[in-house]
Structure formats: structure tokens, C-alpha cells
Tab-separated table of C-alpha atoms and ligand atoms in Angstrom:
chain	number	residue	atom	x	y	z
A	1	MET	CA	10.060	14.769	-44.402
A	2	ARG	CA	7.604	13.218	-41.954
A	3	VAL	CA	7.958	9.693	-40.679
A	4	SER	CA	5.063	7.675	-39.325
A	5	ASP	CA	3.899	8.200	-35.745
A	6	ARG	CA	4.157	4.468	-35.261
A	7	ILE	CA	7.933	4.389	-35.771
A	8	SER	CA	8.419	6.898	-32.939
A	9	ARG	CA	6.909	4.358	-30.514
A	10	VAL	CA	9.711	1.854	-31.127
A	11	GLU	CA	12.446	1.625	-28.498
A	12	TYR	CA	15.212	-0.886	-27.836
A	13	ALA	CA	17.144	0.010	-24.702
A	14	ILE	CA	19.654	-2.830	-25.078
A	15	ARG	CA	21.048	-1.323	-28.268
A	16	ASP	CA	20.388	2.298	-27.211
A	17	VAL	CA	23.056	2.132	-24.472
A	18	MET	CA	25.498	1.301	-27.267
A	19	LEU	CA	25.389	4.971	-28.280
A	20	HIS	CA	26.983	5.856	-24.933
A	21	ALA	CA	29.428	2.990	-25.342
A	22	ARG	CA	30.549	4.305	-28.760
A	23	GLU	CA	31.464	7.617	-27.118
A	24	TYR	CA	33.394	5.763	-24.416
A	25	GLU	CA	35.154	3.626	-27.029
A	26	LYS	CA	36.580	6.812	-28.566
A	27	THR	CA	38.604	7.359	-25.364
A	28	GLY	CA	40.481	4.151	-26.199
A	29	LYS	CA	39.809	2.673	-22.747
A	30	GLU	CA	38.774	-0.968	-22.293
A	31	ILE	CA	35.040	-1.786	-22.211
A	32	MET	CA	33.561	-4.836	-20.480
A	33	TYR	CA	30.504	-5.741	-22.508
A	34	LEU	CA	27.893	-7.088	-20.114
A	35	ASN	CA	25.031	-5.722	-22.181
A	36	ILE	CA	24.132	-8.001	-25.096
A	37	GLY	CA	22.860	-11.547	-24.787
A	38	ASP	CA	24.899	-13.041	-27.598
A	39	PRO	CA	26.731	-16.191	-26.431
A	40	VAL	CA	28.591	-16.495	-29.755
A	41	ALA	CA	30.326	-13.174	-29.044
A	42	PHE	CA	31.875	-14.909	-26.001
A	43	ASP	CA	33.385	-18.385	-25.583
A	44	PHE	CA	30.294	-20.291	-26.767
A	45	LYS	CA	30.688	-21.199	-30.420
A	46	THR	CA	28.327	-22.672	-33.006
A	47	PRO	CA	28.810	-26.482	-32.949
A	48	GLU	CA	30.921	-27.791	-35.835
A	49	HIS	CA	28.190	-30.006	-37.340
A	50	ILE	CA	25.887	-26.975	-37.676
A	51	LYS	CA	28.583	-24.911	-39.400
A	52	GLY	CA	29.389	-27.936	-41.573
A	53	ALA	CA	25.748	-28.274	-42.654
A	54	LEU	CA	25.672	-24.593	-43.577
A	55	ALA	CA	28.885	-24.814	-45.617
A	56	ASP	CA	27.617	-27.978	-47.285
A	57	ALA	CA	24.305	-26.317	-48.189
A	58	LEU	CA	26.187	-23.584	-50.008
A	59	ALA	CA	28.580	-26.016	-51.662
A	60	LYS	CA	25.579	-27.902	-53.032
A	61	ASP	CA	23.915	-24.682	-54.292
A	62	ASN	CA	21.052	-24.937	-51.843
A	63	ASP	CA	20.853	-21.175	-51.623
A	64	TYR	CA	17.745	-20.450	-53.636
A	65	TYR	CA	14.323	-19.289	-52.380
A	66	THR	CA	12.493	-21.994	-50.489
A	67	ASP	CA	8.853	-22.225	-49.349
A	68	SER	CA	7.641	-19.080	-47.570
A	69	GLU	CA	6.318	-21.160	-44.662
A	70	GLY	CA	9.711	-22.771	-44.189
A	71	TRP	CA	11.573	-25.796	-45.509
A	72	THR	CA	9.378	-28.893	-45.027
A	73	GLU	CA	12.166	-31.000	-43.492
A	74	LEU	CA	12.838	-28.328	-40.868
A	75	ARG	CA	9.141	-27.875	-40.084
A	76	LYS	CA	8.921	-31.643	-39.455
A	77	SER	CA	11.953	-31.531	-37.153
A	78	ILE	CA	10.435	-28.598	-35.244
A	79	VAL	CA	7.267	-30.665	-34.758
A	80	ARG	CA	9.426	-33.470	-33.328
A	81	LYS	CA	11.014	-31.092	-30.821
A	82	GLU	CA	7.947	-29.111	-29.808
A	83	LYS	CA	5.374	-31.913	-29.945
A	84	GLU	CA	7.184	-35.108	-29.095
A	85	ARG	CA	9.630	-33.678	-26.589
A	86	LYS	CA	7.731	-30.689	-25.220
A	87	GLY	CA	4.073	-31.602	-25.608
A	88	LEU	CA	2.488	-28.989	-27.898
A	89	ASP	CA	0.120	-30.637	-30.369
A	90	LEU	CA	1.355	-29.654	-33.839
A	91	ALA	CA	1.471	-30.641	-37.486
A	92	PRO	CA	4.096	-29.210	-39.878
A	93	GLU	CA	1.341	-26.907	-41.255
A	94	ASP	CA	1.120	-25.214	-37.832
A	95	VAL	CA	4.761	-24.134	-38.041
A	96	LEU	CA	6.103	-20.993	-39.687
A	97	VAL	CA	9.892	-20.670	-39.985
A	98	THR	CA	11.166	-17.110	-39.592
A	99	ASN	CA	14.411	-15.143	-39.684
A	100	GLY	CA	14.710	-15.330	-35.904
A	101	VAL	CA	12.146	-15.166	-33.108
A	102	SER	CA	12.204	-11.394	-33.624
A	103	GLU	CA	10.638	-11.715	-37.071
A	104	GLY	CA	8.164	-14.299	-35.762
A	105	LEU	CA	7.093	-11.901	-33.006
A	106	ASP	CA	6.697	-9.095	-35.546
A	107	MET	CA	4.459	-11.306	-37.722
A	108	VAL	CA	2.373	-12.513	-34.781
A	109	MET	CA	1.837	-9.023	-33.368
A	110	GLY	CA	1.171	-7.698	-36.880
A	111	SER	CA	-1.454	-10.413	-37.369
A	112	ILE	CA	-3.360	-9.993	-34.099
A	113	VAL	CA	-2.910	-6.452	-32.707
A	114	GLU	CA	-5.216	-3.678	-33.830
A	115	ASP	CA	-5.511	-0.017	-32.821
A	116	GLY	CA	-6.559	0.248	-29.190
A	117	ASP	CA	-5.757	-3.357	-28.255
A	118	GLN	CA	-3.907	-4.089	-25.065
A	119	VAL	CA	-1.210	-6.739	-24.671
A	120	LEU	CA	-0.219	-8.045	-21.228
A	121	LEU	CA	3.488	-8.533	-20.616
A	122	PRO	CA	5.454	-9.879	-17.666
A	123	GLY	CA	7.043	-7.044	-15.702
A	124	PRO	CA	9.886	-6.585	-16.564
A	125	TYR	CA	9.875	-7.854	-20.153
A	126	TYR	CA	12.082	-8.205	-23.246
A	127	PRO	CA	11.635	-4.810	-25.037
A	128	PRO	CA	10.603	-5.944	-28.572
A	129	TYR	CA	7.335	-7.241	-27.067
A	130	SER	CA	6.253	-3.732	-26.220
A	131	SER	CA	7.800	-2.159	-29.332
A	132	TYR	CA	5.910	-4.410	-31.733
A	133	ALA	CA	2.627	-4.200	-29.760
A	134	LYS	CA	2.846	-0.398	-29.888
A	135	PHE	CA	4.047	-0.323	-33.498
A	136	TYR	CA	0.845	-2.098	-34.517
A	137	GLY	CA	-1.361	0.358	-32.608
A	138	GLY	CA	-1.664	-1.437	-29.294
A	139	SER	CA	-0.707	-0.561	-25.752
A	140	ILE	CA	0.879	-2.719	-23.094
A	141	SER	CA	0.250	-3.466	-19.459
A	142	GLU	CA	2.771	-5.224	-17.212
A	143	PHE	CA	1.731	-7.885	-14.715
A	144	ALA	CA	3.752	-8.300	-11.543
A	145	ILE	CA	5.947	-11.275	-10.718
A	146	TYR	CA	6.828	-12.079	-7.116
A	147	ASP	CA	10.463	-12.366	-6.010
A	148	ASP	CA	10.241	-16.172	-6.104
A	149	GLY	CA	9.385	-15.986	-9.818
A	150	THR	CA	5.658	-16.708	-9.454
A	151	PRO	CA	3.366	-14.505	-11.533
A	152	ASN	CA	0.798	-12.502	-9.575
A	153	LEU	CA	-2.422	-13.958	-10.967
A	154	ASP	CA	-4.640	-11.389	-9.250
A	155	ASP	CA	-2.648	-8.662	-10.953
A	156	ILE	CA	-3.162	-10.362	-14.319
A	157	ARG	CA	-6.915	-10.605	-13.700
A	158	LYS	CA	-7.053	-6.976	-12.575
A	159	LYS	CA	-5.275	-5.747	-15.687
A	160	ILE	CA	-7.433	-7.618	-18.187
A	161	SER	CA	-9.956	-5.300	-19.841
A	162	SER	CA	-12.333	-5.435	-22.791
A	163	ASN	CA	-9.389	-4.224	-24.941
A	164	SER	CA	-7.060	-7.050	-23.940
A	165	LYS	CA	-5.881	-9.241	-26.816
A	166	ALA	CA	-3.018	-11.395	-25.587
A	167	ILE	CA	-0.970	-12.456	-22.599
A	168	CYS	CA	2.729	-12.907	-23.284
A	169	ILE	CA	4.997	-15.206	-21.336
A	170	ILE	CA	8.760	-15.301	-21.709
A	171	ASN	CA	9.985	-18.491	-20.090
A	172	PRO	CA	12.783	-18.350	-18.947
A	173	ASN	CA	12.435	-14.589	-18.826
A	174	ASN	CA	14.797	-11.975	-20.145
A	175	PRO	CA	15.904	-9.847	-18.161
A	176	THR	CA	15.272	-11.695	-14.876
A	177	GLY	CA	16.020	-15.365	-15.630
A	178	GLU	CA	12.756	-16.353	-13.911
A	179	VAL	CA	11.350	-19.754	-14.874
A	180	PHE	CA	7.598	-20.351	-14.524
A	181	SER	CA	6.332	-23.505	-12.824
A	182	TYR	CA	3.803	-25.907	-14.345
A	183	LYS	CA	1.153	-24.522	-11.990
A	184	SER	CA	1.822	-20.876	-12.913
A	185	LEU	CA	1.748	-21.634	-16.621
A	186	LYS	CA	-1.475	-23.601	-16.300
A	187	SER	CA	-3.119	-20.773	-14.363
A	188	ILE	CA	-2.144	-18.240	-17.029
A	189	VAL	CA	-3.450	-20.477	-19.822
A	190	ASP	CA	-6.729	-20.904	-17.880
A	191	ILE	CA	-7.092	-17.149	-17.342
A	192	ALA	CA	-6.403	-16.536	-21.047
A	193	ALA	CA	-8.969	-19.167	-22.068
A	194	GLU	CA	-11.629	-17.674	-19.736
A	195	ASN	CA	-11.037	-14.247	-21.260
A	196	ASN	CA	-10.670	-15.221	-24.886
A	197	LEU	CA	-7.046	-14.070	-25.115
A	198	TYR	CA	-4.140	-15.354	-27.159
A	199	VAL	CA	-1.225	-16.768	-25.171
A	200	ILE	CA	2.111	-15.886	-26.792
A	201	CYS	CA	4.885	-17.877	-25.153
A	202	ASP	CA	8.580	-17.346	-25.938
A	203	GLU	CA	10.738	-20.361	-25.055
A	204	ILE	CA	13.985	-19.300	-26.743
A	205	TYR	CA	15.909	-20.229	-23.544
A	206	ASP	CA	14.127	-23.583	-23.052
A	207	GLU	CA	17.373	-25.591	-22.758
A	208	ILE	CA	19.148	-23.067	-20.542
A	209	VAL	CA	17.623	-23.907	-17.154
A	210	PHE	CA	19.815	-24.663	-14.134
A	211	ASP	CA	18.225	-26.135	-11.054
A	212	GLU	CA	14.942	-27.659	-12.118
A	213	ASN	CA	13.104	-29.233	-15.014
A	214	PHE	CA	11.748	-26.912	-17.645
A	215	ASN	CA	7.981	-26.984	-18.308
A	216	GLY	CA	6.983	-26.105	-21.848
A	217	ILE	CA	3.654	-24.352	-22.428
A	218	GLY	CA	2.659	-27.276	-24.686
A	219	ASN	CA	2.053	-29.477	-21.650
A	220	MET	CA	-0.886	-27.407	-20.469
A	221	ALA	CA	-2.082	-25.855	-23.758
A	222	LYS	CA	-4.955	-28.330	-24.414
A	223	ASP	CA	-7.209	-26.470	-26.895
A	224	ALA	CA	-6.241	-22.939	-25.779
A	225	PRO	CA	-5.043	-20.406	-28.395
A	226	VAL	CA	-1.376	-20.865	-27.585
A	227	ILE	CA	1.254	-19.467	-29.952
A	228	LEU	CA	4.762	-20.679	-29.197
A	229	LEU	CA	7.845	-18.754	-30.313
A	230	ASN	CA	11.213	-20.442	-30.340
A	231	GLY	CA	14.474	-20.356	-32.244
A	232	PHE	CA	18.080	-21.354	-32.695
A	233	SER	CA	19.971	-18.237	-31.569
A	234	LYS	CA	20.606	-19.168	-27.965
A	235	THR	CA	20.441	-22.931	-27.467
A	236	TYR	CA	22.124	-23.751	-30.788
A	237	LEU	CA	24.474	-20.762	-30.693
A	238	MET	CA	23.260	-19.399	-34.024
A	239	THR	CA	22.577	-15.741	-33.149
A	240	GLY	CA	23.964	-14.214	-36.335
A	241	LEU	CA	22.449	-16.869	-38.581
A	242	ARG	CA	18.892	-15.712	-37.815
A	243	CYS	CA	16.461	-18.612	-37.595
A	244	GLY	CA	13.363	-19.021	-35.455
A	245	TYR	CA	9.793	-20.230	-35.695
A	246	VAL	CA	6.158	-19.715	-34.726
A	247	CYS	CA	4.000	-22.710	-33.703
A	248	MET	CA	0.212	-22.549	-33.489
A	249	ASN	CA	-1.527	-25.067	-31.224
A	250	ASN	CA	-3.113	-27.632	-33.554
A	251	ASN	CA	-5.971	-28.268	-31.076
A	252	SER	CA	-7.125	-24.665	-30.995
A	253	ARG	CA	-9.943	-23.783	-33.361
A	254	GLN	CA	-9.657	-20.174	-32.133
A	255	LEU	CA	-6.278	-20.057	-33.885
A	256	ASP	CA	-7.704	-21.057	-37.284
A	257	PRO	CA	-8.080	-17.444	-38.531
A	258	LEU	CA	-4.448	-16.747	-37.573
A	259	ARG	CA	-3.362	-20.018	-39.192
A	260	GLN	CA	-5.129	-18.999	-42.384
A	261	ASN	CA	-3.664	-15.496	-42.479
A	262	ILE	CA	-0.190	-15.301	-40.968
A	263	PHE	CA	1.380	-17.172	-43.872
A	264	LYS	CA	0.418	-14.256	-46.123
A	265	LEU	CA	2.961	-12.147	-44.276
A	266	ALA	CA	5.502	-14.906	-44.789
A	267	ARG	CA	4.850	-14.830	-48.528
A	268	VAL	CA	5.340	-11.059	-48.681
A	269	ARG	CA	8.915	-11.480	-47.477
A	270	ILE	CA	9.355	-14.501	-49.805
A	271	ALA	CA	11.230	-16.942	-47.560
A	272	SER	CA	13.686	-17.193	-44.745
A	273	ASN	CA	17.340	-18.035	-45.358
A	274	PHE	CA	17.460	-21.539	-46.895
A	275	PRO	CA	21.073	-22.565	-46.116
A	276	VAL	CA	20.488	-21.516	-42.502
A	277	GLN	CA	17.312	-23.622	-42.358
A	278	ILE	CA	19.394	-26.608	-43.473
A	279	ALA	CA	21.868	-25.828	-40.674
A	280	ALA	CA	18.974	-25.471	-38.182
A	281	ASN	CA	17.673	-28.885	-39.229
A	282	ALA	CA	21.138	-30.321	-38.561
A	283	ALA	CA	21.063	-28.585	-35.168
A	284	LEU	CA	17.820	-30.324	-34.163
A	285	ASN	CA	18.808	-33.737	-35.491
A	286	GLY	CA	22.523	-33.814	-34.731
A	287	PRO	CA	24.525	-34.236	-31.494
A	288	GLN	CA	23.254	-32.204	-28.554
A	289	ASP	CA	26.353	-32.508	-26.397
A	290	HIS	CA	27.185	-28.784	-26.459
A	291	LEU	CA	24.059	-28.194	-24.339
A	292	PRO	CA	25.075	-29.701	-20.963
A	293	ILE	CA	28.541	-28.138	-21.372
A	294	MET	CA	27.047	-24.707	-22.016
A	295	VAL	CA	24.543	-25.006	-19.155
A	296	GLN	CA	27.242	-26.096	-16.708
A	297	LYS	CA	29.528	-23.231	-17.722
A	298	LEU	CA	26.708	-20.728	-17.407
A	299	LYS	CA	25.655	-22.112	-14.059
A	300	SER	CA	29.069	-21.503	-12.518
A	301	ARG	CA	29.170	-17.989	-14.044
A	302	ARG	CA	25.705	-17.332	-12.627
A	303	ASP	CA	26.807	-18.501	-9.173
A	304	LEU	CA	29.893	-16.311	-9.291
A	305	VAL	CA	28.009	-13.138	-10.299
A	306	TYR	CA	25.142	-13.831	-7.890
A	307	LYS	CA	27.538	-14.188	-4.957
A	308	ARG	CA	29.694	-11.199	-5.887
A	309	LEU	CA	26.741	-8.854	-6.495
A	310	ASN	CA	24.960	-9.727	-3.272
A	311	GLU	CA	28.168	-8.994	-1.342
A	312	ILE	CA	28.049	-5.391	-2.572
A	313	GLU	CA	26.237	-3.140	-0.155
A	314	GLY	CA	23.579	-1.230	-2.073
A	315	LEU	CA	22.860	-3.967	-4.628
A	316	GLU	CA	20.573	-6.964	-4.254
A	317	CYS	CA	19.489	-9.672	-6.620
A	318	THR	CA	17.514	-12.881	-6.762
A	319	LYS	CA	19.054	-16.017	-8.226
A	320	PRO	CA	18.061	-16.513	-11.875
A	321	LYS	CA	16.871	-20.032	-12.728
A	322	GLY	CA	17.539	-19.873	-16.448
A	323	ALA	CA	18.886	-17.872	-19.441
A	324	PHE	CA	22.048	-15.767	-18.832
A	325	TYR	CA	20.888	-12.530	-17.254
A	326	MET	CA	20.941	-11.091	-13.761
A	327	PHE	CA	18.736	-8.161	-12.772
A	328	PRO	CA	20.017	-6.540	-9.559
A	329	TRP	CA	18.084	-3.911	-7.664
A	330	ILE	CA	20.007	-0.688	-6.952
A	331	ASP	CA	19.663	1.197	-3.697
A	332	LEU	CA	19.741	4.548	-5.511
A	333	LYS	CA	19.429	6.671	-2.346
A	334	ASN	CA	20.508	10.196	-3.284
A	335	LYS	CA	23.460	8.944	-5.235
A	336	TRP	CA	21.870	8.451	-8.633
A	337	LYS	CA	18.719	10.030	-10.071
A	338	ASN	CA	17.590	6.773	-11.650
A	339	ASP	CA	18.796	3.467	-13.083
A	340	LEU	CA	19.813	5.050	-16.405
A	341	GLU	CA	22.094	7.514	-14.650
A	342	PHE	CA	23.590	4.608	-12.658
A	343	VAL	CA	24.319	2.654	-15.846
A	344	ILE	CA	25.836	5.599	-17.737
A	345	GLU	CA	27.960	6.653	-14.767
A	346	LEU	CA	29.085	3.056	-14.257
A	347	LEU	CA	30.148	2.934	-17.905
A	348	ASN	CA	31.913	6.283	-17.876
A	349	SER	CA	33.826	5.644	-14.685
A	350	THR	CA	34.652	1.930	-15.049
A	351	GLY	CA	34.044	0.816	-18.648
A	352	VAL	CA	31.493	-1.792	-17.484
A	353	LEU	CA	28.580	-1.704	-19.921
A	354	THR	CA	25.181	-2.914	-18.636
A	355	VAL	CA	21.570	-1.981	-19.440
A	356	HIS	CA	19.224	0.163	-17.342
A	357	GLY	CA	16.268	-1.717	-15.893
A	358	SER	CA	13.667	0.839	-16.955
A	359	GLY	CA	14.493	-0.128	-20.560
A	360	PHE	CA	12.634	-3.386	-19.754
A	361	GLY	CA	9.446	-1.633	-18.663
A	362	LYS	CA	8.103	0.210	-15.629
A	363	MET	CA	8.586	-2.787	-13.376
A	364	GLY	CA	12.270	-2.856	-14.262
A	365	THR	CA	12.784	0.623	-12.818
A	366	GLY	CA	15.541	0.826	-10.205
A	367	HIS	CA	17.364	-2.240	-11.554
A	368	PHE	CA	20.084	-2.892	-14.131
A	369	ARG	CA	20.731	-5.951	-16.278
A	370	ILE	CA	23.968	-7.855	-16.405
A	371	VAL	CA	24.741	-10.517	-18.990
A	372	TYR	CA	26.923	-13.173	-17.364
A	373	LEU	CA	28.194	-14.739	-20.590
A	374	PRO	CA	31.842	-13.562	-20.336
A	375	ARG	CA	34.646	-15.734	-18.915
A	376	GLU	CA	35.071	-15.820	-15.134
A	377	GLU	CA	38.146	-13.579	-15.117
A	378	ILE	CA	36.237	-10.855	-16.993
A	379	LEU	CA	33.231	-11.317	-14.720
A	380	ASN	CA	35.431	-11.065	-11.621
A	381	LYS	CA	37.171	-7.981	-12.976
A	382	SER	CA	33.780	-6.395	-13.772
A	383	MET	CA	32.456	-7.234	-10.302
A	384	ASP	CA	35.571	-5.613	-8.745
A	385	LYS	CA	34.882	-2.484	-10.755
A	386	ILE	CA	31.163	-2.417	-9.887
A	387	GLU	CA	31.999	-2.945	-6.213
A	388	ARG	CA	34.484	-0.064	-6.167
A	389	PHE	CA	32.099	2.180	-8.119
A	390	VAL	CA	29.218	1.642	-5.675
A	391	LYS	CA	31.474	1.958	-2.618
A	392	ASP	CA	33.207	5.135	-3.807
A	393	LYS	CA	29.837	6.751	-4.253
A	394	SER	CA	28.923	6.258	-0.560
B	1	LIG	C1	13.197	-13.548	-24.948
B	1	LIG	C2	13.861	-13.333	-26.262
B	1	LIG	N1	13.184	-13.585	-27.402
B	1	LIG	C3	13.760	-13.398	-28.594
B	1	LIG	C4	15.059	-12.943	-28.723
B	1	LIG	C5	15.651	-12.732	-30.084
B	1	LIG	O1	15.675	-13.927	-30.759
B	1	LIG	P1	16.202	-14.118	-32.251
B	1	LIG	O2	17.687	-14.011	-32.239
B	1	LIG	O3	15.731	-15.498	-32.618
B	1	LIG	O4	15.550	-13.055	-33.067
B	1	LIG	C6	15.810	-12.692	-27.565
B	1	LIG	C7	17.197	-12.184	-27.672
B	1	LIG	O5	17.812	-11.740	-26.741
B	1	LIG	C8	15.184	-12.888	-26.313
B	1	LIG	O6	15.843	-12.650	-25.176
């Protein structure tokens, strides 16, 4: 039977490499999983008070359908975080709670993208941005980012056309760990406002920034049509619990049609998980002391991997400023056809599982992505294996 053309446009490289890993697993040899950005799968665990709130919600039978838009108490807490702490003007009615940022992105793209529209993405980008844009009939165009993490504004201007609908920002970025400065963010918001484009900004790694202060998009949004995506997976270590949210700038009249319509999609899927929303509310209002511990641990893992990778002849990478990814460039020479071949060969000869850079868009070509969430001994062991693999190929 036929399936829709639109489903064939959907790709997700991060999970696709798992198919090769499954084959490798059958050999019974050890795999080092440096491919999926799930801190809870490593030694970062959901804080006890969040798990307690979830268990308590169930014990008290708070597991019925709640409001489609999200539980009011949680929407108010999200306003406190995103407005009072990060500067985006919001009321609870501007917030939609979703089953993860992924669902929020799906609903936003589904609400704004039409056939023939173009969506601008940072190059390289987190794959669901392109999958959803294409799924809803759009196309994507990547804008370049310099090695120091500054977006190339001329490139953005050049790529805007009469079909452009939105500029997406992922800050800090996945897969590069780049963090945009206040000035860069302001320039992008200004360009979007001049060209009547939505700004979709994903701040899921907002608390995982190492060497500088994080600037939220809210600080420069003014009355621009800024849509903020955020969630609990990474900073509150709730990946498997699935909770995120969409915020629509309260000052933007251009967002009123979206504000009036997106909640219809929320009603179609009834509601997001109520006990998890109670746990997410506890996450925002409870102790935050896991955060500096997590950031410090990640920072030393970043430093280790950054040093080790740059010591390998034939690999080069810039220092990520946030999140937990590194995106080294591979000197492919005549040794590997492309980054995918590098990644598959690396897996098959060493058991180190990473993701090919071209899975993150054209501008990711010739790179591979490493997740530096594992413990230092695993990271060191993986770096030894990568080093030997690259050397032996010379
Ligand atoms: C930039 C970015 N946005 C969203 C997600 C997924 O978020 P969620 O677990 O809330 O669906 C990820 C996960 O890796 C991500 O890197």
C-alpha cells in the first residue's frame, strides 16, 4: 500500500546509525555509545524531589486528563522562569505545555509552514527542524556560522527569499555546542523583523553553558514574533518523562493568529502527561543544586575530549561553549569516502558509536558528532580507540 510522500522526507540520522549498531551488537563486542544526547542514560540522574513529585502525583490519583494547553500551575511557573529570569514577556495564556520540545516543534511547524515555504536553519542543525519543515511541505536553507560561533548575517540576508517563513536558532546549538552572543541574537531578531519572519528559538540547553553567561532570546525580543521552545529533558534530567513547552512573545501582535490557532492542535491530542507536568512544576520550583554539579562535570568531560581529539592528527575541533556535544572535522583525504563511511568504519573496527556530520545538514558534511556525557574512563578509552583507528588508517 502507498504511504504519503511527506513521510519519505523524514530523516533522523541520530537514530539511523543505531541500525548499524544493532548489527554490531550481535557480535557480542562492547559498544561505546557516544551517539545519543541522553544524560539520564549516563551518570546524571533525575533529582530525587522530581521523582518524588511524580510518585506522589500517582499516589494521589492525579493521572487524569488535564487542560490541553497545560496544567495552569505549570504554565505559571514557566512564565516565572522565562519572563522573570530570562526576559521574554509572557502570560500563562502564551504558554503551551507539550510532550517534549519535539512535540512543540511539530505543532509550531505544523501551524506555520505551508507548501513551498522556506525555513532558515543554522548550519549544522538538529535534524528534527528540517524533518518537520519538510514534512509540512516546506524546504530548508542553512545559514553559515563562523568558527568562533558567530552567525554569518550576510549569509542569512542572502538566503532570505519571498518564500521564507521563519529563522530558527538553537542556542546552545546541537551538534556544535555554539552559544550565540547578545549581539548576534539581536541582529537575527532585527533581520527577522525587517523581513516579517517568525523567530523560532530552542533553548533546551539554556542552563548548560560553561564559560560565559547565557543570553536568552527574551532579552532582545521586544515586539518581534519570537516563539521560544524549551523543556525539561536536559537541564532537569527528565528525558524519558517527555515534557516541554512553547512560549509566544506576549508583545507580538504578529503572533496573535498563531496564539489563536495552535491550541487547536493541542486539543486534538487531548493533553500532555499530567503526573509529569506535576513533576516538571516541582523541577522549576524545587532545589536547583543539581545544575552546577552537572555543568561542572560536563565541563571537565568537555575539556578532556577537546584536548584528546585535537591531539589526533587528522581531526580538529573547536571548543563547544554549551550543551554536551563536540563536532570534530575529519581530514578524510583518500582514506574515507565521506563522514558516514568514517562513522560506520569507526564503529565496526572499534565499537565507538558516533553520528555522521552530514546527518545534521549540508554544513555538517565532513564532521562527526561525539556526545561527551559518559564517565571520564569511558571517554578516555573511546579517545584511545579513535586515535588508534585514525592512525592505523594513515
Ligand atoms: C536542540 C534540541 N531540541 C530538542 C530536543 C528534544 O527535546 P525533548 O526531549 O524535549 O523532545 C533535543 C534533543 O536532543 C535537542 O538537542
